[in-house]
Each structure stands twice: as structure tokens, then as C-alpha cells.
Coordinates of C-alpha atoms in Angstrom, one line a residue:
M1 CA 71.2 60.3 116.5
P2 CA 72.8 60.0 119.9
A3 CA 72.8 63.2 121.9
H4 CA 76.6 63.4 122.1
F5 CA 76.7 63.7 118.3
I6 CA 74.6 66.9 118.6
A7 CA 76.9 68.0 121.4
I8 CA 79.9 67.5 119.2
V9 CA 78.4 69.6 116.4
I10 CA 77.6 72.4 118.9
G11 CA 81.0 72.1 120.6
F12 CA 82.9 72.2 117.3
L13 CA 81.1 75.3 116.2
L14 CA 81.5 77.1 119.6
D15 CA 85.2 76.5 119.6
R16 CA 85.5 77.6 116.0
I17 CA 83.6 80.9 116.6
I18 CA 84.2 81.8 120.2
G19 CA 87.1 79.7 121.4
D20 CA 88.2 79.9 125.1
P21 CA 87.2 83.0 126.9
P22 CA 90.6 84.4 128.1
K23 CA 89.5 85.1 131.7
W24 CA 87.9 81.8 132.3
P25 CA 89.9 79.2 134.3
H26 CA 90.8 76.5 131.8
P27 CA 90.5 72.8 133.0
V28 CA 93.9 72.0 131.4
R29 CA 95.5 74.5 133.8
L30 CA 93.9 72.7 136.7
I31 CA 95.1 69.3 135.4
G32 CA 98.6 70.7 134.9
T33 CA 98.7 72.0 138.5
F34 CA 97.7 68.6 139.8
I35 CA 100.3 66.9 137.6
G36 CA 102.9 69.4 138.8
K37 CA 102.2 68.6 142.4
L38 CA 102.4 64.8 141.9
T39 CA 105.6 65.2 139.9
T40 CA 107.2 67.2 142.8
I41 CA 106.3 64.5 145.2
L42 CA 106.9 61.3 143.2
N43 CA 109.7 62.1 140.6
K44 CA 112.6 61.3 142.8
G45 CA 114.3 58.3 144.3
R46 CA 113.7 54.7 143.1
F47 CA 110.9 53.2 141.0
R48 CA 110.4 56.3 138.9
T49 CA 108.8 54.5 136.0
L50 CA 106.3 52.9 138.4
K51 CA 105.6 56.2 140.0
G52 CA 105.1 57.8 136.6
A53 CA 102.6 55.1 135.7
F54 CA 100.7 55.8 139.0
T55 CA 100.7 59.5 138.1
L56 CA 99.2 58.7 134.7
F57 CA 96.5 56.4 136.1
I58 CA 95.5 58.6 139.0
T59 CA 95.3 61.8 136.8
V60 CA 93.3 60.1 134.0
G61 CA 91.1 58.3 136.5
I62 CA 90.2 61.5 138.4
V63 CA 89.6 63.5 135.2
L64 CA 87.5 60.8 133.6
G65 CA 85.5 60.3 136.8
I66 CA 84.7 63.9 137.2
V67 CA 83.7 64.6 133.6
F68 CA 81.7 61.3 133.4
T69 CA 79.8 62.1 136.6
F70 CA 79.2 65.7 135.6
V71 CA 77.8 64.8 132.1
S72 CA 75.8 61.9 133.4
F73 CA 74.0 64.0 136.0
A74 CA 73.3 66.7 133.4
Y75 CA 71.7 64.2 131.1
Q76 CA 69.7 62.7 133.9
F77 CA 68.3 66.1 134.8
N78 CA 67.3 67.0 131.2
I79 CA 68.6 66.0 127.7
Y80 CA 68.9 69.6 126.7
V81 CA 70.9 70.4 129.8
G82 CA 73.0 67.4 129.1
I83 CA 73.7 68.5 125.5
G84 CA 74.5 72.0 126.7
V85 CA 77.0 70.7 129.4
E86 CA 78.6 68.2 127.1
S87 CA 78.9 70.6 124.1
T88 CA 80.6 73.2 126.4
L89 CA 83.1 70.6 127.7
I90 CA 83.8 69.6 124.1
A91 CA 84.3 73.2 123.0
I92 CA 86.7 73.9 125.8
G93 CA 88.7 70.8 124.9
L94 CA 89.3 71.9 121.3
A95 CA 91.8 74.4 120.0
Q96 CA 90.8 75.7 116.6
K97 CA 90.4 79.4 117.5
S98 CA 93.2 79.5 120.0
L99 CA 95.6 77.8 117.6
R100 CA 94.7 80.2 114.8
D101 CA 95.0 83.3 117.1
A102 CA 98.4 82.1 118.4
A103 CA 99.7 81.6 114.8
L104 CA 98.4 85.0 113.7
D105 CA 100.1 86.6 116.7
V106 CA 103.3 85.5 115.1
Y107 CA 102.3 86.3 111.5
R108 CA 101.3 89.9 112.1
P109 CA 104.7 91.2 113.4
L110 CA 106.5 89.0 111.0
A111 CA 104.6 90.5 108.1
A112 CA 105.5 93.9 109.4
K113 CA 109.2 92.9 109.6
D114 CA 109.2 93.2 113.4
L115 CA 111.4 90.1 114.0
P116 CA 111.9 90.7 117.8
A117 CA 108.1 90.8 118.4
A118 CA 107.6 87.7 116.2
R119 CA 110.3 85.8 118.1
T120 CA 108.6 86.7 121.4
K121 CA 105.2 85.6 120.2
L122 CA 106.7 82.4 118.9
S123 CA 108.3 81.7 122.2
W124 CA 104.8 81.5 123.7
I125 CA 103.8 78.5 121.7
V126 CA 107.1 76.5 121.1
G127 CA 109.7 74.9 123.3
R128 CA 112.7 75.9 121.1
D129 CA 114.9 78.9 121.7
T130 CA 113.6 81.8 119.6
D131 CA 115.8 84.8 120.5
K132 CA 118.1 84.5 117.5
L133 CA 115.8 83.0 114.9
K134 CA 115.7 84.4 111.3
E135 CA 112.5 85.0 109.4
N136 CA 112.4 81.6 107.8
D137 CA 113.0 79.8 111.1
I138 CA 110.3 81.7 112.8
V139 CA 107.9 80.7 110.0
R140 CA 109.1 77.1 110.3
G141 CA 108.5 77.0 114.0
T142 CA 105.0 78.3 113.6
V143 CA 104.1 76.1 110.7
E144 CA 105.4 73.0 112.5
T145 CA 103.5 73.9 115.7
V146 CA 100.2 74.5 113.8
S147 CA 100.7 71.3 111.8
E148 CA 101.3 69.1 114.9
N149 CA 98.5 70.6 116.8
I150 CA 95.9 69.9 114.1
S151 CA 96.0 66.4 115.6
D152 CA 97.0 67.2 119.2
G153 CA 94.5 70.0 119.7
I154 CA 91.6 69.2 117.3
T155 CA 91.3 65.9 115.5
S156 CA 92.5 63.6 118.3
P157 CA 90.2 65.2 120.8
L158 CA 87.3 65.0 118.3
F159 CA 88.2 61.3 117.6
W160 CA 87.9 60.4 121.3
A161 CA 84.8 62.6 121.7
F162 CA 83.1 60.6 118.9
L163 CA 84.0 57.3 120.5
L164 CA 83.3 58.2 124.2
G165 CA 81.7 61.6 124.3
A166 CA 83.1 64.5 126.5
P167 CA 84.6 61.9 129.0
G168 CA 86.7 60.4 126.1
L169 CA 87.9 63.9 125.0
W170 CA 89.0 64.8 128.5
M171 CA 90.6 61.4 129.0
Y172 CA 92.7 62.3 125.9
K173 CA 93.4 65.8 127.1
A174 CA 94.7 64.5 130.5
V175 CA 97.1 62.1 128.7
N176 CA 98.2 64.8 126.3
T177 CA 98.8 67.3 129.2
L178 CA 100.9 64.6 131.0
D179 CA 103.0 64.1 127.8
S180 CA 103.6 67.8 127.4
M181 CA 104.7 68.2 131.0
I182 CA 106.7 65.0 131.8
G183 CA 107.0 63.1 128.5
Y184 CA 110.6 64.3 127.8
K185 CA 113.6 62.1 127.1
D186 CA 116.0 63.8 129.5
E187 CA 117.6 62.9 132.8
R188 CA 114.8 64.3 134.9
Y189 CA 111.8 62.8 133.1
E190 CA 112.9 59.9 130.9
K191 CA 111.8 57.2 133.4
F192 CA 109.0 59.1 135.2
G193 CA 107.3 60.3 132.0
K194 CA 107.9 57.1 129.9
I195 CA 104.4 55.6 130.4
S196 CA 102.6 58.9 129.8
A197 CA 104.6 59.5 126.6
R198 CA 103.7 56.0 125.3
A199 CA 100.0 56.5 126.2
D200 CA 99.9 59.7 124.3
D201 CA 101.5 58.0 121.3
I202 CA 98.8 55.3 121.4
L203 CA 95.9 57.7 121.7
N204 CA 97.2 59.8 118.8
F205 CA 98.2 56.9 116.6
I206 CA 95.0 56.6 114.4
P207 CA 94.0 60.4 114.4
A208 CA 97.5 61.5 113.4
R209 CA 97.6 59.2 110.4
V210 CA 94.1 59.9 109.3
T211 CA 94.7 63.7 109.7
G212 CA 97.9 63.5 107.7
F213 CA 96.2 61.6 104.9
L214 CA 93.3 64.1 104.8
I215 CA 95.8 66.9 104.5
I216 CA 97.3 65.2 101.4
L217 CA 93.8 64.6 100.0
Y218 CA 92.0 67.9 100.7
A219 CA 94.3 70.7 101.9
P220 CA 95.0 73.3 99.2
N221 CA 97.9 72.0 97.1
K222 CA 100.3 74.9 97.0
S223 CA 103.2 72.7 95.9
Q224 CA 101.5 72.0 92.5
L225 CA 102.9 68.4 92.7
S226 CA 100.8 65.4 91.7
F227 CA 98.8 63.5 94.3
W228 CA 101.0 60.4 93.9
K229 CA 104.2 62.5 94.3
R230 CA 102.9 64.1 97.5
F231 CA 101.5 60.8 98.9
T232 CA 104.7 58.9 98.4
G233 CA 106.8 61.8 99.7
W234 CA 104.6 62.1 102.7
S235 CA 104.7 58.3 103.4
K236 CA 108.5 58.3 103.2
D237 CA 109.2 61.5 105.2
A238 CA 106.7 60.9 108.0
R239 CA 108.7 58.0 109.3
K240 CA 111.9 60.1 109.5
H241 CA 110.5 62.2 112.4
P242 CA 111.6 61.1 115.9
S243 CA 108.0 61.3 117.0
P244 CA 105.8 58.3 115.9
N245 CA 102.9 60.6 115.2
S246 CA 104.1 64.2 114.6
G247 CA 105.9 63.3 111.4
F248 CA 102.6 62.4 109.7
L249 CA 101.3 65.9 110.3
E250 CA 104.5 67.9 109.5
A251 CA 105.4 65.9 106.5
A252 CA 101.9 66.2 105.0
T253 CA 102.0 70.0 105.5
A254 CA 105.5 70.2 104.0
W255 CA 104.5 68.4 100.9
Q256 CA 101.2 70.3 100.5
L257 CA 103.0 73.7 100.8
G258 CA 106.1 72.6 98.8
V259 CA 108.4 73.6 101.6
T260 CA 111.0 72.0 103.9
L261 CA 110.2 71.5 107.6
G262 CA 112.5 70.0 110.2
G263 CA 116.2 70.6 110.4
T264 CA 118.2 72.3 113.2
S265 CA 116.6 73.9 116.3
T266 CA 118.0 74.7 119.7
Y267 CA 116.3 73.8 123.0
R268 CA 117.6 75.4 126.1
G269 CA 120.9 75.9 124.4
I270 CA 121.1 72.3 123.2
V271 CA 121.2 71.9 119.4
S272 CA 118.7 69.3 118.0
K273 CA 119.0 68.2 114.4
R274 CA 116.0 66.5 112.8
P275 CA 115.6 65.1 109.3
E276 CA 114.3 67.5 106.8
L277 CA 110.7 66.9 105.5
G278 CA 109.2 67.9 102.2
P279 CA 110.3 68.8 98.7
G280 CA 111.8 72.2 99.5
N281 CA 110.6 73.7 96.2
T282 CA 109.6 77.0 97.9
P283 CA 111.4 79.1 100.5
L284 CA 109.4 79.6 103.8
T285 CA 107.8 83.0 104.1
A286 CA 105.2 84.6 106.4
I287 CA 102.4 83.7 103.9
H288 CA 102.9 80.0 104.7
I289 CA 101.6 80.6 108.2
K290 CA 98.3 81.8 106.9
Q291 CA 98.2 78.9 104.4
T292 CA 98.7 76.5 107.3
I293 CA 95.9 78.1 109.3
T294 CA 93.6 77.6 106.2
Q295 CA 94.8 74.0 106.1
M296 CA 93.9 73.6 109.7
H297 CA 90.4 74.8 109.3
V298 CA 89.8 72.7 106.2
I299 CA 91.0 69.5 107.7
A300 CA 89.3 70.1 111.0
F301 CA 85.9 70.4 109.2
I302 CA 86.5 67.4 107.0
F303 CA 87.7 65.2 109.9
W304 CA 84.5 66.2 111.8
L305 CA 82.4 65.5 108.7
V306 CA 84.0 62.1 108.1
M307 CA 83.6 61.1 111.7
T308 CA 79.9 62.3 111.7
V309 CA 79.1 60.2 108.6
I310 CA 80.8 57.1 110.0
G311 CA 79.0 57.6 113.4
V312 CA 75.6 58.2 112.0
T313 CA 75.9 55.3 109.6
F314 CA 77.0 53.0 112.4
Y315 CA 74.1 53.9 114.6
A316 CA 71.6 53.7 111.7
V317 CA 72.7 50.2 110.8
A318 CA 72.9 49.1 114.4

């Protein structure tokens, strides 16, 4: 079994149990600072699409080069040191515990009927305006965020870790950070962030669809609908979402829980109306946040298990 498979097992468990130590400097923050400085310098004047492409390639190249060099030297020193370094880098690049904790931070005040506190906690993890949201909309924002980040924060990084080790995971994290910072379709970023947004869509394409399908297959079926009803509903609704990937996660969650996701949200005072996803058999309540967290843990483990079986089989045959 290749050493990076062992590193993935250790990294997966470290992230699940320990997560990111809050006082440690996180590499994503450093990547974000670098992207911010390049954006300030390059996102103006002519040729913004070309400048955005340069920002993508230089950011990914630097991140990939640093991680590859670091991991390679560690393995050359000693295989155990190599596994330790790579597993740490993989653990830092996953988001199981941090995503769970962020969702529970919204759930706790919401369950206690403290809507102002719940709105504040939600504002820390979503881009939409939260100051006037009702309970069901707070739940919807949290459930949608957790659903989308099952892929963005867990299964997509794992997918690229299985293919390319820690360098592959951090290549993906660099692209995903670029998309989250400059991949907007507004006047300021539409041209500059276009290539980064497309790159993120490509890297998430397979993991998002596999993750959505695994949700339909293995997540607790709170809707009580048949598999065929959920599968066909998911397949149809996933393509309604403006994102080519996020719809496969949000629609799967909506059909498993029997709720409606999507609809109207406000971003910086601008109203955004998205198609509604799911059967809408059950009104959204705080308990759906905890159910989505459970779904996240189940699917993260199954995705890891599936990728491990495929990887071990491939190397055994080869």
C-alpha cells in the first residue's frame, strides 16, 4: 500500500477528531493573503481575464511547488517522517470538525430561540445577509452551507489527495480559495475571476456528483420516500442550481431530508432568487442542522472508504 494511503487514513482521522488548532496559522489564510495582494495589483485596467489566469497559475504553481518539495524531502529523510508530514498536511486541508463546529454554533442559539445570536453565527459562514432572517431561513442557510461544503471541504480534497497525495489536495485548496475570493459574477470580478471559477468547477465536477449520489444512497432517509423517487428528484433538481456542482449536493440533501432548499436570499442588499430544490414535505427546523451534520460524517467516511478500496485494488492489480 503506497505511503500516502496511510497518510490519508491518519489525516482523515486527525481532522475528524482534532480539527484545526484555533491558534495555529492556517495555510489557507496565507494563500488568501497572497491572492489578495495579487488581486490588488492586477485586477484593474485591460486584459483582466489574462491577468486572472496568471493569478491562478502563479498561485497554484507556488502552492503545489512548496507542498511537493516539503513532502518529497520528508519522505527522503525517512518514510515515517514523510507519512507524518503528509498526514498533517492532509488533516489541515480537510474540514470535517470545523464544519461541524460552525454548524453547531448556529444550532445551539437557534435551539434556545436566540435568533439574534444564531443570525450572527450564521453570518460567519455564509455570504448572504442574515440580520433579518427568520428561523427557517437560518436553518436553510446552515443546511445549504454544510451540504455544499461536504464536497468543497471534504470529499473533493480527499479525491485529489488520493490521486496526487498532499500536493494534489493543496492544489485543489488553492483553486478553491481563488474561487471563493475572486470567482464572482459581478462587475469587479467577472473577468478577473473567470478562469479560477472554471478551474474550481472542473476540479469539483467528479467529487460533487459522486458525493451527491452517495448522499442519496447512504445518508439517513428522513423523507421516507423511495430510492427511485429521491434519485429522480435529485437528478432533476440538481441541474436547476446556477452552480454546475453545488446543486448536486443541495438537491441530494433536500431530498434525503424531505425539505425545500433554495429560494430567495439577499446578498449585500441585492435579492437573489434561486430555484427551489427538494420535495418540501417537511418544514425546516433546527433539528435539520444536526441531521445534515450526521449526513456529512456518514458520507465523508463512505467516500473515504470507497476511494480506499478503489486505490488499494488498483495498486494490487498493477
